[in-house]
């Protein structure tokens, strides 16, 4: 049975409750510090944005505050890559959860430089390397153009935060090590291009309101429900979402499935994007992270929204 899309009044009431519950959690988290520039972010920021397939938009709190996409970018680079060159990126990557931290190096050497999935760092670096273009600026321009097309905004709405890019480029030794292992196994060809593209992609700026808008194509089998524009094929949208459900929340994918029940993707900058297929995209932003590196405020808020609006795909 197809469930109805909640109306504005229901969404606003649920958003209010979710915001209060999420905000209360934020005091118990900490911002990411391993990228020095991220350590400067205010941990009390918190906001949520909703876009429905019927064109209802609603937001609360710091939903227009800019942040760097970090790992949320991985679902859009995968979308852009498979739309451009099909399954080629999966010739050297599987689609299984890793069971390890997103930055882990352990299985990569054991598994001959083949990342477990596109949402851990190794898989995302490989995916970034597959963006069309001859060098990192070229590949990032393609990525930004994809975001522009998906959101109906200008690509310029998604600039690279140069300070965050430099900060990660100067300190991202483990990501370079992942790329070197993949280079050793001939899975990528140029470490510098791959990591520069990945670091720049992670430093692309957006807001919760923009994030929910960009992701609308994932609510509607790859087409923007508001304009009808084809963004990616239905089969590709299915794959991107399925991987979000199995690997989008790292080591909290199980509890998130129980509490929220929506394909989701988190980032160390504090974003959690959740997709209710056929209904809405929800973007939470709260840079205070819990022990597993996911935004505790956004996860709590998504749990409340999912219950109030009956969104879980497992119900
Ligand atoms: O590679 C990194 O460490 C960051 N640029 C992105 C990591 C990230 O967002 C993981 N998400 N939870």
PDB file of C-alpha atoms and ligand atoms in Angstrom:
ATOM      1  CA  UNK A   1       0.000   0.000   0.000  1.00  0.00           C
ATOM      2  CA  UNK A   2       1.370   3.439  -0.891  1.00  0.00           C
ATOM      3  CA  UNK A   3       1.447   5.683   2.141  1.00  0.00           C
ATOM      4  CA  UNK A   4       0.349   9.325   1.717  1.00  0.00           C
ATOM      5  CA  UNK A   5       2.820  12.211   1.815  1.00  0.00           C
ATOM      6  CA  UNK A   6       2.243  14.093   5.108  1.00  0.00           C
ATOM      7  CA  UNK A   7       0.864  17.620   4.740  1.00  0.00           C
ATOM      8  CA  UNK A   8       2.578  20.834   5.840  1.00  0.00           C
ATOM      9  CA  UNK A   9       0.811  21.016   9.234  1.00  0.00           C
ATOM     10  CA  UNK A  10       1.824  17.465  10.129  1.00  0.00           C
ATOM     11  CA  UNK A  11       5.413  18.064   8.996  1.00  0.00           C
ATOM     12  CA  UNK A  12       5.760  21.323  10.927  1.00  0.00           C
ATOM     13  CA  UNK A  13       4.386  19.815  14.139  1.00  0.00           C
ATOM     14  CA  UNK A  14       6.723  16.827  13.836  1.00  0.00           C
ATOM     15  CA  UNK A  15       9.692  19.074  12.968  1.00  0.00           C
ATOM     16  CA  UNK A  16       9.136  21.137  16.091  1.00  0.00           C
ATOM     17  CA  UNK A  17       9.159  18.067  18.314  1.00  0.00           C
ATOM     18  CA  UNK A  18      12.135  16.528  16.489  1.00  0.00           C
ATOM     19  CA  UNK A  19      14.115  19.765  16.772  1.00  0.00           C
ATOM     20  CA  UNK A  20      13.625  19.997  20.546  1.00  0.00           C
ATOM     21  CA  UNK A  21      14.587  16.353  21.034  1.00  0.00           C
ATOM     22  CA  UNK A  22      17.663  16.655  18.788  1.00  0.00           C
ATOM     23  CA  UNK A  23      18.793  19.937  20.314  1.00  0.00           C
ATOM     24  CA  UNK A  24      18.738  18.418  23.800  1.00  0.00           C
ATOM     25  CA  UNK A  25      21.141  15.706  22.578  1.00  0.00           C
ATOM     26  CA  UNK A  26      23.666  18.107  21.036  1.00  0.00           C
ATOM     27  CA  UNK A  27      25.162  19.055  24.418  1.00  0.00           C
ATOM     28  CA  UNK A  28      26.355  15.432  24.780  1.00  0.00           C
ATOM     29  CA  UNK A  29      28.406  15.348  21.564  1.00  0.00           C
ATOM     30  CA  UNK A  30      31.721  16.709  20.297  1.00  0.00           C
ATOM     31  CA  UNK A  31      32.764  18.215  16.973  1.00  0.00           C
ATOM     32  CA  UNK A  32      35.259  16.304  14.818  1.00  0.00           C
ATOM     33  CA  UNK A  33      38.796  17.531  15.481  1.00  0.00           C
ATOM     34  CA  UNK A  34      40.955  15.277  13.284  1.00  0.00           C
ATOM     35  CA  UNK A  35      40.528  17.779  10.429  1.00  0.00           C
ATOM     36  CA  UNK A  36      41.799  20.884  12.290  1.00  0.00           C
ATOM     37  CA  UNK A  37      39.500  23.304  10.467  1.00  0.00           C
ATOM     38  CA  UNK A  38      36.408  21.307  11.539  1.00  0.00           C
ATOM     39  CA  UNK A  39      37.402  21.718  15.198  1.00  0.00           C
ATOM     40  CA  UNK A  40      36.512  25.432  14.871  1.00  0.00           C
ATOM     41  CA  UNK A  41      32.822  24.728  14.147  1.00  0.00           C
ATOM     42  CA  UNK A  42      30.248  25.727  16.796  1.00  0.00           C
ATOM     43  CA  UNK A  43      28.911  22.475  18.386  1.00  0.00           C
ATOM     44  CA  UNK A  44      25.610  24.108  19.338  1.00  0.00           C
ATOM     45  CA  UNK A  45      24.507  24.572  15.714  1.00  0.00           C
ATOM     46  CA  UNK A  46      21.456  22.462  14.896  1.00  0.00           C
ATOM     47  CA  UNK A  47      18.886  22.479  12.131  1.00  0.00           C
ATOM     48  CA  UNK A  48      16.621  20.257  10.035  1.00  0.00           C
ATOM     49  CA  UNK A  49      15.160  20.707   6.537  1.00  0.00           C
ATOM     50  CA  UNK A  50      12.440  18.710   4.773  1.00  0.00           C
ATOM     51  CA  UNK A  51      11.474  18.676   1.096  1.00  0.00           C
ATOM     52  CA  UNK A  52       8.515  16.553  -0.001  1.00  0.00           C
ATOM     53  CA  UNK A  53       7.777  15.177  -3.450  1.00  0.00           C
ATOM     54  CA  UNK A  54       4.704  17.462  -3.524  1.00  0.00           C
ATOM     55  CA  UNK A  55       6.889  20.553  -3.178  1.00  0.00           C
ATOM     56  CA  UNK A  56       6.316  21.231   0.531  1.00  0.00           C
ATOM     57  CA  UNK A  57       9.465  22.650   2.144  1.00  0.00           C
ATOM     58  CA  UNK A  58       9.890  23.191   5.866  1.00  0.00           C
ATOM     59  CA  UNK A  59      12.877  23.835   8.062  1.00  0.00           C
ATOM     60  CA  UNK A  60      13.819  24.718  11.609  1.00  0.00           C
ATOM     61  CA  UNK A  61      16.910  25.957  13.441  1.00  0.00           C
ATOM     62  CA  UNK A  62      20.222  26.348  11.592  1.00  0.00           C
ATOM     63  CA  UNK A  63      18.992  24.775   8.352  1.00  0.00           C
ATOM     64  CA  UNK A  64      20.502  27.595   6.259  1.00  0.00           C
ATOM     65  CA  UNK A  65      23.899  27.478   7.963  1.00  0.00           C
ATOM     66  CA  UNK A  66      26.691  26.434   5.550  1.00  0.00           C
ATOM     67  CA  UNK A  67      28.815  23.366   6.278  1.00  0.00           C
ATOM     68  CA  UNK A  68      31.163  21.181   4.275  1.00  0.00           C
ATOM     69  CA  UNK A  69      29.548  18.056   2.867  1.00  0.00           C
ATOM     70  CA  UNK A  70      32.270  15.601   3.935  1.00  0.00           C
ATOM     71  CA  UNK A  71      30.936  12.040   3.651  1.00  0.00           C
ATOM     72  CA  UNK A  72      27.444  13.011   2.503  1.00  0.00           C
ATOM     73  CA  UNK A  73      29.180  13.953  -0.753  1.00  0.00           C
ATOM     74  CA  UNK A  74      29.903  10.253  -1.330  1.00  0.00           C
ATOM     75  CA  UNK A  75      26.346   9.455  -2.413  1.00  0.00           C
ATOM     76  CA  UNK A  76      26.398  12.260  -4.987  1.00  0.00           C
ATOM     77  CA  UNK A  77      29.811  11.377  -6.401  1.00  0.00           C
ATOM     78  CA  UNK A  78      28.651   7.768  -6.722  1.00  0.00           C
ATOM     79  CA  UNK A  79      25.465   8.984  -8.448  1.00  0.00           C
ATOM     80  CA  UNK A  80      27.461  11.164 -10.863  1.00  0.00           C
ATOM     81  CA  UNK A  81      29.972   8.402 -11.609  1.00  0.00           C
ATOM     82  CA  UNK A  82      27.537   5.546 -12.271  1.00  0.00           C
ATOM     83  CA  UNK A  83      25.342   7.815 -14.337  1.00  0.00           C
ATOM     84  CA  UNK A  84      28.368   8.742 -16.447  1.00  0.00           C
ATOM     85  CA  UNK A  85      30.108   5.371 -16.781  1.00  0.00           C
ATOM     86  CA  UNK A  86      27.790   2.673 -15.464  1.00  0.00           C
ATOM     87  CA  UNK A  87      29.086  -0.180 -13.315  1.00  0.00           C
ATOM     88  CA  UNK A  88      32.778   0.328 -14.161  1.00  0.00           C
ATOM     89  CA  UNK A  89      33.621   1.671 -10.695  1.00  0.00           C
ATOM     90  CA  UNK A  90      32.421  -1.636  -9.197  1.00  0.00           C
ATOM     91  CA  UNK A  91      34.970  -3.683 -11.170  1.00  0.00           C
ATOM     92  CA  UNK A  92      37.331  -3.091  -8.219  1.00  0.00           C
ATOM     93  CA  UNK A  93      34.909  -2.515  -5.338  1.00  0.00           C
ATOM     94  CA  UNK A  94      32.256  -4.612  -3.613  1.00  0.00           C
ATOM     95  CA  UNK A  95      28.938  -3.538  -2.139  1.00  0.00           C
ATOM     96  CA  UNK A  96      29.233  -5.053   1.344  1.00  0.00           C
ATOM     97  CA  UNK A  97      29.289  -3.269   4.724  1.00  0.00           C
ATOM     98  CA  UNK A  98      32.820  -3.113   6.128  1.00  0.00           C
ATOM     99  CA  UNK A  99      32.143  -3.560   9.843  1.00  0.00           C
ATOM    100  CA  UNK A 100      35.132  -1.250  10.392  1.00  0.00           C
ATOM    101  CA  UNK A 101      35.508   2.501  10.912  1.00  0.00           C
ATOM    102  CA  UNK A 102      35.075   4.612   7.773  1.00  0.00           C
ATOM    103  CA  UNK A 103      38.824   5.385   7.646  1.00  0.00           C
ATOM    104  CA  UNK A 104      39.992   1.812   8.303  1.00  0.00           C
ATOM    105  CA  UNK A 105      42.920   0.445   6.349  1.00  0.00           C
ATOM    106  CA  UNK A 106      42.757  -3.113   7.719  1.00  0.00           C
ATOM    107  CA  UNK A 107      40.689  -4.961   5.108  1.00  0.00           C
ATOM    108  CA  UNK A 108      41.959  -2.967   2.126  1.00  0.00           C
ATOM    109  CA  UNK A 109      45.370  -4.635   2.014  1.00  0.00           C
ATOM    110  CA  UNK A 110      43.904  -8.061   2.825  1.00  0.00           C
ATOM    111  CA  UNK A 111      41.417  -7.623  -0.034  1.00  0.00           C
ATOM    112  CA  UNK A 112      44.003  -6.531  -2.619  1.00  0.00           C
ATOM    113  CA  UNK A 113      43.133  -2.848  -2.693  1.00  0.00           C
ATOM    114  CA  UNK A 114      39.437  -3.451  -3.451  1.00  0.00           C
ATOM    115  CA  UNK A 115      37.265  -1.307  -1.136  1.00  0.00           C
ATOM    116  CA  UNK A 116      34.247  -2.877   0.524  1.00  0.00           C
ATOM    117  CA  UNK A 117      31.813  -0.177  -0.597  1.00  0.00           C
ATOM    118  CA  UNK A 118      31.701   3.383  -1.990  1.00  0.00           C
ATOM    119  CA  UNK A 119      30.764   5.000   1.343  1.00  0.00           C
ATOM    120  CA  UNK A 120      33.896   4.122   3.323  1.00  0.00           C
ATOM    121  CA  UNK A 121      36.859   6.388   2.614  1.00  0.00           C
ATOM    122  CA  UNK A 122      38.750   3.931   0.378  1.00  0.00           C
ATOM    123  CA  UNK A 123      35.678   3.347  -1.798  1.00  0.00           C
ATOM    124  CA  UNK A 124      34.893   7.047  -1.931  1.00  0.00           C
ATOM    125  CA  UNK A 125      38.467   7.900  -3.000  1.00  0.00           C
ATOM    126  CA  UNK A 126      38.156   5.310  -5.783  1.00  0.00           C
ATOM    127  CA  UNK A 127      34.763   6.723  -6.777  1.00  0.00           C
ATOM    128  CA  UNK A 128      36.085  10.322  -6.827  1.00  0.00           C
ATOM    129  CA  UNK A 129      38.876   9.129  -9.092  1.00  0.00           C
ATOM    130  CA  UNK A 130      36.203   7.884 -11.538  1.00  0.00           C
ATOM    131  CA  UNK A 131      34.573  11.330 -11.857  1.00  0.00           C
ATOM    132  CA  UNK A 132      35.034  12.413 -15.473  1.00  0.00           C
ATOM    133  CA  UNK A 133      37.885  14.882 -16.016  1.00  0.00           C
ATOM    134  CA  UNK A 134      41.625  14.986 -16.545  1.00  0.00           C
ATOM    135  CA  UNK A 135      42.586  16.459 -13.169  1.00  0.00           C
ATOM    136  CA  UNK A 136      41.063  17.239  -9.769  1.00  0.00           C
ATOM    137  CA  UNK A 137      39.634  20.711 -10.668  1.00  0.00           C
ATOM    138  CA  UNK A 138      38.006  19.190 -13.755  1.00  0.00           C
ATOM    139  CA  UNK A 139      36.498  16.315 -11.785  1.00  0.00           C
ATOM    140  CA  UNK A 140      35.223  18.693  -9.085  1.00  0.00           C
ATOM    141  CA  UNK A 141      33.642  20.918 -11.717  1.00  0.00           C
ATOM    142  CA  UNK A 142      31.719  17.841 -12.956  1.00  0.00           C
ATOM    143  CA  UNK A 143      30.687  17.040  -9.360  1.00  0.00           C
ATOM    144  CA  UNK A 144      29.486  20.614  -8.733  1.00  0.00           C
ATOM    145  CA  UNK A 145      27.609  20.623 -12.039  1.00  0.00           C
ATOM    146  CA  UNK A 146      25.867  17.412 -10.942  1.00  0.00           C
ATOM    147  CA  UNK A 147      24.818  19.083  -7.647  1.00  0.00           C
ATOM    148  CA  UNK A 148      23.575  22.079  -9.598  1.00  0.00           C
ATOM    149  CA  UNK A 149      21.511  19.933 -11.946  1.00  0.00           C
ATOM    150  CA  UNK A 150      20.061  17.823  -9.119  1.00  0.00           C
ATOM    151  CA  UNK A 151      19.115  20.846  -6.999  1.00  0.00           C
ATOM    152  CA  UNK A 152      17.942  23.162  -9.777  1.00  0.00           C
ATOM    153  CA  UNK A 153      20.452  25.728  -8.423  1.00  0.00           C
ATOM    154  CA  UNK A 154      23.643  27.065  -9.976  1.00  0.00           C
ATOM    155  CA  UNK A 155      26.761  24.917  -9.544  1.00  0.00           C
ATOM    156  CA  UNK A 156      28.245  28.045  -7.917  1.00  0.00           C
ATOM    157  CA  UNK A 157      25.869  27.468  -4.974  1.00  0.00           C
ATOM    158  CA  UNK A 158      28.255  24.664  -3.938  1.00  0.00           C
ATOM    159  CA  UNK A 159      31.736  26.200  -3.596  1.00  0.00           C
ATOM    160  CA  UNK A 160      34.765  24.408  -2.190  1.00  0.00           C
ATOM    161  CA  UNK A 161      35.711  25.708   1.273  1.00  0.00           C
ATOM    162  CA  UNK A 162      39.427  26.194   0.565  1.00  0.00           C
ATOM    163  CA  UNK A 163      40.408  26.374   4.248  1.00  0.00           C
ATOM    164  CA  UNK A 164      38.757  23.015   4.996  1.00  0.00           C
ATOM    165  CA  UNK A 165      40.240  21.511   1.813  1.00  0.00           C
ATOM    166  CA  UNK A 166      43.767  22.628   2.763  1.00  0.00           C
ATOM    167  CA  UNK A 167      43.300  21.500   6.344  1.00  0.00           C
ATOM    168  CA  UNK A 168      42.383  17.965   5.243  1.00  0.00           C
ATOM    169  CA  UNK A 169      45.010  17.905   2.464  1.00  0.00           C
ATOM    170  CA  UNK A 170      47.699  18.737   5.064  1.00  0.00           C
ATOM    171  CA  UNK A 171      46.570  16.174   7.635  1.00  0.00           C
ATOM    172  CA  UNK A 172      44.820  13.387   5.653  1.00  0.00           C
ATOM    173  CA  UNK A 173      47.729  10.942   5.867  1.00  0.00           C
ATOM    174  CA  UNK A 174      45.552   7.890   6.371  1.00  0.00           C
ATOM    175  CA  UNK A 175      43.468   8.713   3.290  1.00  0.00           C
ATOM    176  CA  UNK A 176      46.720   9.046   1.303  1.00  0.00           C
ATOM    177  CA  UNK A 177      47.765   5.655   2.660  1.00  0.00           C
ATOM    178  CA  UNK A 178      44.456   4.150   1.467  1.00  0.00           C
ATOM    179  CA  UNK A 179      45.081   5.645  -1.982  1.00  0.00           C
ATOM    180  CA  UNK A 180      48.679   4.348  -2.026  1.00  0.00           C
ATOM    181  CA  UNK A 181      47.476   0.815  -1.254  1.00  0.00           C
ATOM    182  CA  UNK A 182      44.948   1.055  -4.097  1.00  0.00           C
ATOM    183  CA  UNK A 183      47.706   2.407  -6.377  1.00  0.00           C
ATOM    184  CA  UNK A 184      49.933  -0.514  -5.405  1.00  0.00           C
ATOM    185  CA  UNK A 185      47.177  -2.936  -6.460  1.00  0.00           C
ATOM    186  CA  UNK A 186      46.585  -0.913  -9.670  1.00  0.00           C
ATOM    187  CA  UNK A 187      43.023  -0.043  -8.641  1.00  0.00           C
ATOM    188  CA  UNK A 188      43.734   3.676  -9.133  1.00  0.00           C
ATOM    189  CA  UNK A 189      46.394   5.223 -11.344  1.00  0.00           C
ATOM    190  CA  UNK A 190      47.276   8.572  -9.753  1.00  0.00           C
ATOM    191  CA  UNK A 191      47.253   9.019  -5.973  1.00  0.00           C
ATOM    192  CA  UNK A 192      47.513  12.824  -6.069  1.00  0.00           C
ATOM    193  CA  UNK A 193      44.571  13.287  -8.440  1.00  0.00           C
ATOM    194  CA  UNK A 194      42.432  10.818  -6.485  1.00  0.00           C
ATOM    195  CA  UNK A 195      43.052  12.330  -3.041  1.00  0.00           C
ATOM    196  CA  UNK A 196      42.873  15.960  -4.182  1.00  0.00           C
ATOM    197  CA  UNK A 197      39.521  15.232  -5.836  1.00  0.00           C
ATOM    198  CA  UNK A 198      38.284  13.447  -2.720  1.00  0.00           C
ATOM    199  CA  UNK A 199      39.438  16.179  -0.306  1.00  0.00           C
ATOM    200  CA  UNK A 200      37.915  18.905  -2.509  1.00  0.00           C
ATOM    201  CA  UNK A 201      34.651  16.971  -2.855  1.00  0.00           C
ATOM    202  CA  UNK A 202      34.440  16.608   0.956  1.00  0.00           C
ATOM    203  CA  UNK A 203      35.034  20.386   1.317  1.00  0.00           C
ATOM    204  CA  UNK A 204      32.157  21.347  -1.007  1.00  0.00           C
ATOM    205  CA  UNK A 205      29.800  23.594   0.959  1.00  0.00           C
ATOM    206  CA  UNK A 206      26.032  23.272   1.306  1.00  0.00           C
ATOM    207  CA  UNK A 207      23.245  23.815   3.860  1.00  0.00           C
ATOM    208  CA  UNK A 208      20.633  21.401   5.240  1.00  0.00           C
ATOM    209  CA  UNK A 209      18.021  23.120   3.048  1.00  0.00           C
ATOM    210  CA  UNK A 210      20.164  22.630  -0.059  1.00  0.00           C
ATOM    211  CA  UNK A 211      21.073  19.068   0.885  1.00  0.00           C
ATOM    212  CA  UNK A 212      17.425  17.989   1.135  1.00  0.00           C
ATOM    213  CA  UNK A 213      16.737  19.692  -2.210  1.00  0.00           C
ATOM    214  CA  UNK A 214      19.702  18.076  -4.004  1.00  0.00           C
ATOM    215  CA  UNK A 215      18.578  14.645  -2.788  1.00  0.00           C
ATOM    216  CA  UNK A 216      15.033  14.857  -4.144  1.00  0.00           C
ATOM    217  CA  UNK A 217      15.988  12.673  -7.118  1.00  0.00           C
ATOM    218  CA  UNK A 218      16.604   9.825  -4.672  1.00  0.00           C
ATOM    219  CA  UNK A 219      12.988  10.031  -3.431  1.00  0.00           C
ATOM    220  CA  UNK A 220      11.669   9.557  -6.948  1.00  0.00           C
ATOM    221  CA  UNK A 221      13.608   6.785  -8.711  1.00  0.00           C
ATOM    222  CA  UNK A 222      16.260   9.135 -10.063  1.00  0.00           C
ATOM    223  CA  UNK A 223      14.077  11.939 -11.464  1.00  0.00           C
ATOM    224  CA  UNK A 224      13.554  15.316  -9.769  1.00  0.00           C
ATOM    225  CA  UNK A 225       9.893  15.085  -8.630  1.00  0.00           C
ATOM    226  CA  UNK A 226       9.512  18.868  -8.808  1.00  0.00           C
ATOM    227  CA  UNK A 227      10.707  19.382 -12.388  1.00  0.00           C
ATOM    228  CA  UNK A 228      10.509  15.852 -13.829  1.00  0.00           C
ATOM    229  CA  UNK A 229      14.143  16.159 -14.935  1.00  0.00           C
ATOM    230  CA  UNK A 230      16.066  12.898 -15.276  1.00  0.00           C
ATOM    231  CA  UNK A 231      19.074  12.984 -12.927  1.00  0.00           C
ATOM    232  CA  UNK A 232      20.076   9.290 -12.772  1.00  0.00           C
ATOM    233  CA  UNK A 233      18.411   6.074 -13.938  1.00  0.00           C
ATOM    234  CA  UNK A 234      15.913   4.267 -11.667  1.00  0.00           C
ATOM    235  CA  UNK A 235      18.333   1.316 -11.398  1.00  0.00           C
ATOM    236  CA  UNK A 236      21.169   3.613 -10.321  1.00  0.00           C
ATOM    237  CA  UNK A 237      18.943   5.399  -7.783  1.00  0.00           C
ATOM    238  CA  UNK A 238      17.980   2.004  -6.381  1.00  0.00           C
ATOM    239  CA  UNK A 239      21.661   1.074  -5.983  1.00  0.00           C
ATOM    240  CA  UNK A 240      22.646   4.373  -4.320  1.00  0.00           C
ATOM    241  CA  UNK A 241      19.765   4.033  -1.832  1.00  0.00           C
ATOM    242  CA  UNK A 242      20.373   0.337  -1.122  1.00  0.00           C
ATOM    243  CA  UNK A 243      23.995   1.116  -0.260  1.00  0.00           C
ATOM    244  CA  UNK A 244      22.859   3.969   2.002  1.00  0.00           C
ATOM    245  CA  UNK A 245      20.646   1.482   3.854  1.00  0.00           C
ATOM    246  CA  UNK A 246      23.493  -1.017   4.328  1.00  0.00           C
ATOM    247  CA  UNK A 247      26.574   1.227   4.662  1.00  0.00           C
ATOM    248  CA  UNK A 248      25.450   4.847   5.035  1.00  0.00           C
ATOM    249  CA  UNK A 249      25.717   5.146   8.817  1.00  0.00           C
ATOM    250  CA  UNK A 250      28.918   3.175   9.394  1.00  0.00           C
ATOM    251  CA  UNK A 251      28.887   1.292  12.691  1.00  0.00           C
ATOM    252  CA  UNK A 252      25.466   2.620  13.628  1.00  0.00           C
ATOM    253  CA  UNK A 253      23.695   1.316  10.554  1.00  0.00           C
ATOM    254  CA  UNK A 254      21.783  -1.312  12.578  1.00  0.00           C
ATOM    255  CA  UNK A 255      20.507   0.897  15.372  1.00  0.00           C
ATOM    256  CA  UNK A 256      19.709   3.643  12.841  1.00  0.00           C
ATOM    257  CA  UNK A 257      17.657   1.129  10.809  1.00  0.00           C
ATOM    258  CA  UNK A 258      15.695   0.262  13.939  1.00  0.00           C
ATOM    259  CA  UNK A 259      15.225   3.833  15.201  1.00  0.00           C
ATOM    260  CA  UNK A 260      14.729   5.620  11.859  1.00  0.00           C
ATOM    261  CA  UNK A 261      14.265   2.960   9.183  1.00  0.00           C
ATOM    262  CA  UNK A 262      15.316   5.127   6.223  1.00  0.00           C
ATOM    263  CA  UNK A 263      18.300   4.885   3.838  1.00  0.00           C
ATOM    264  CA  UNK A 264      20.623   7.549   5.235  1.00  0.00           C
ATOM    265  CA  UNK A 265      24.107   9.008   4.919  1.00  0.00           C
ATOM    266  CA  UNK A 266      26.084  10.773   7.611  1.00  0.00           C
ATOM    267  CA  UNK A 267      29.161  12.990   7.639  1.00  0.00           C
ATOM    268  CA  UNK A 268      31.722  14.139  10.210  1.00  0.00           C
ATOM    269  CA  UNK A 269      30.623  17.715   9.608  1.00  0.00           C
ATOM    270  CA  UNK A 270      27.329  16.753  11.281  1.00  0.00           C
ATOM    271  CA  UNK A 271      24.952  16.117   8.391  1.00  0.00           C
ATOM    272  CA  UNK A 272      22.596  13.164   8.241  1.00  0.00           C
ATOM    273  CA  UNK A 273      20.523  12.882   5.076  1.00  0.00           C
ATOM    274  CA  UNK A 274      17.579  10.459   5.110  1.00  0.00           C
ATOM    275  CA  UNK A 275      15.388   9.451   2.171  1.00  0.00           C
ATOM    276  CA  UNK A 276      11.756   8.352   2.506  1.00  0.00           C
ATOM    277  CA  UNK A 277      11.190   6.934  -0.999  1.00  0.00           C
ATOM    278  CA  UNK A 278       8.138   8.375  -2.720  1.00  0.00           C
ATOM    279  CA  UNK A 279       7.676  10.868   0.098  1.00  0.00           C
ATOM    280  CA  UNK A 280      10.493  13.183   1.194  1.00  0.00           C
ATOM    281  CA  UNK A 281      14.156  13.957   1.784  1.00  0.00           C
ATOM    282  CA  UNK A 282      15.191  15.093   5.259  1.00  0.00           C
ATOM    283  CA  UNK A 283      18.535  16.711   6.065  1.00  0.00           C
ATOM    284  CA  UNK A 284      19.622  17.140   9.677  1.00  0.00           C
ATOM    285  CA  UNK A 285      22.703  19.166  10.584  1.00  0.00           C
ATOM    286  CA  UNK A 286      24.311  19.178  14.030  1.00  0.00           C
ATOM    287  CA  UNK A 287      28.124  19.080  14.231  1.00  0.00           C
ATOM    288  CA  UNK A 288      28.118  17.577  17.751  1.00  0.00           C
ATOM    289  CA  UNK A 289      28.956  13.929  17.035  1.00  0.00           C
ATOM    290  CA  UNK A 290      28.445  10.810  19.132  1.00  0.00           C
ATOM    291  CA  UNK A 291      31.017   8.072  19.770  1.00  0.00           C
ATOM    292  CA  UNK A 292      30.624   6.504  16.329  1.00  0.00           C
ATOM    293  CA  UNK A 293      31.182   9.815  14.520  1.00  0.00           C
ATOM    294  CA  UNK A 294      27.556  10.496  13.536  1.00  0.00           C
ATOM    295  CA  UNK A 295      25.561  13.606  14.527  1.00  0.00           C
ATOM    296  CA  UNK A 296      23.713  12.721  17.715  1.00  0.00           C
ATOM    297  CA  UNK A 297      21.225  15.558  17.365  1.00  0.00           C
ATOM    298  CA  UNK A 298      20.360  14.726  13.760  1.00  0.00           C
ATOM    299  CA  UNK A 299      19.997  10.997  14.482  1.00  0.00           C
ATOM    300  CA  UNK A 300      17.670  11.684  17.416  1.00  0.00           C
ATOM    301  CA  UNK A 301      15.602  14.150  15.383  1.00  0.00           C
ATOM    302  CA  UNK A 302      15.278  11.692  12.504  1.00  0.00           C
ATOM    303  CA  UNK A 303      14.023   9.038  14.930  1.00  0.00           C
ATOM    304  CA  UNK A 304      11.282  11.381  16.135  1.00  0.00           C
ATOM    305  CA  UNK A 305      10.310  12.447  12.601  1.00  0.00           C
ATOM    306  CA  UNK A 306      10.204   8.860  11.411  1.00  0.00           C
ATOM    307  CA  UNK A 307       7.873   7.813  14.211  1.00  0.00           C
ATOM    308  CA  UNK A 308       5.598  10.874  14.064  1.00  0.00           C
ATOM    309  CA  UNK A 309       5.238  10.783  10.274  1.00  0.00           C
ATOM    310  CA  UNK A 310       5.355   6.950   9.989  1.00  0.00           C
ATOM    311  CA  UNK A 311       8.248   7.012   7.567  1.00  0.00           C
ATOM    312  CA  UNK A 312      10.177   3.809   8.289  1.00  0.00           C
ATOM    313  CA  UNK A 313      10.471   1.591   5.227  1.00  0.00           C
ATOM    314  CA  UNK A 314      10.331  -1.418   7.586  1.00  0.00           C
ATOM    315  CA  UNK A 315       6.859  -0.680   8.975  1.00  0.00           C
TER     316      UNK A 315
HETATM  317  O1  LIG B   1      37.901  11.424   4.772  1.00  0.00           O
HETATM  318  C1  LIG B   1      37.529  11.998   5.786  1.00  0.00           C
HETATM  319  O2  LIG B   1      37.927  11.667   6.878  1.00  0.00           O
HETATM  320  C2  LIG B   1      36.512  13.125   5.669  1.00  0.00           C
HETATM  321  N1  LIG B   1      36.804  13.997   4.597  1.00  0.00           N
HETATM  322  C3  LIG B   1      35.111  12.594   5.523  1.00  0.00           C
HETATM  323  C4  LIG B   1      34.756  11.590   6.568  1.00  0.00           C
HETATM  324  C5  LIG B   1      33.337  11.532   6.924  1.00  0.00           C
HETATM  325  O3  LIG B   1      32.577  12.468   6.809  1.00  0.00           O
HETATM  326  C6  LIG B   1      32.939  10.273   7.544  1.00  0.00           C
HETATM  327  N2  LIG B   1      31.597  10.367   8.024  1.00  0.00           N
HETATM  328  N3  LIG B   1      31.018  10.084   8.940  1.00  0.00           N
END
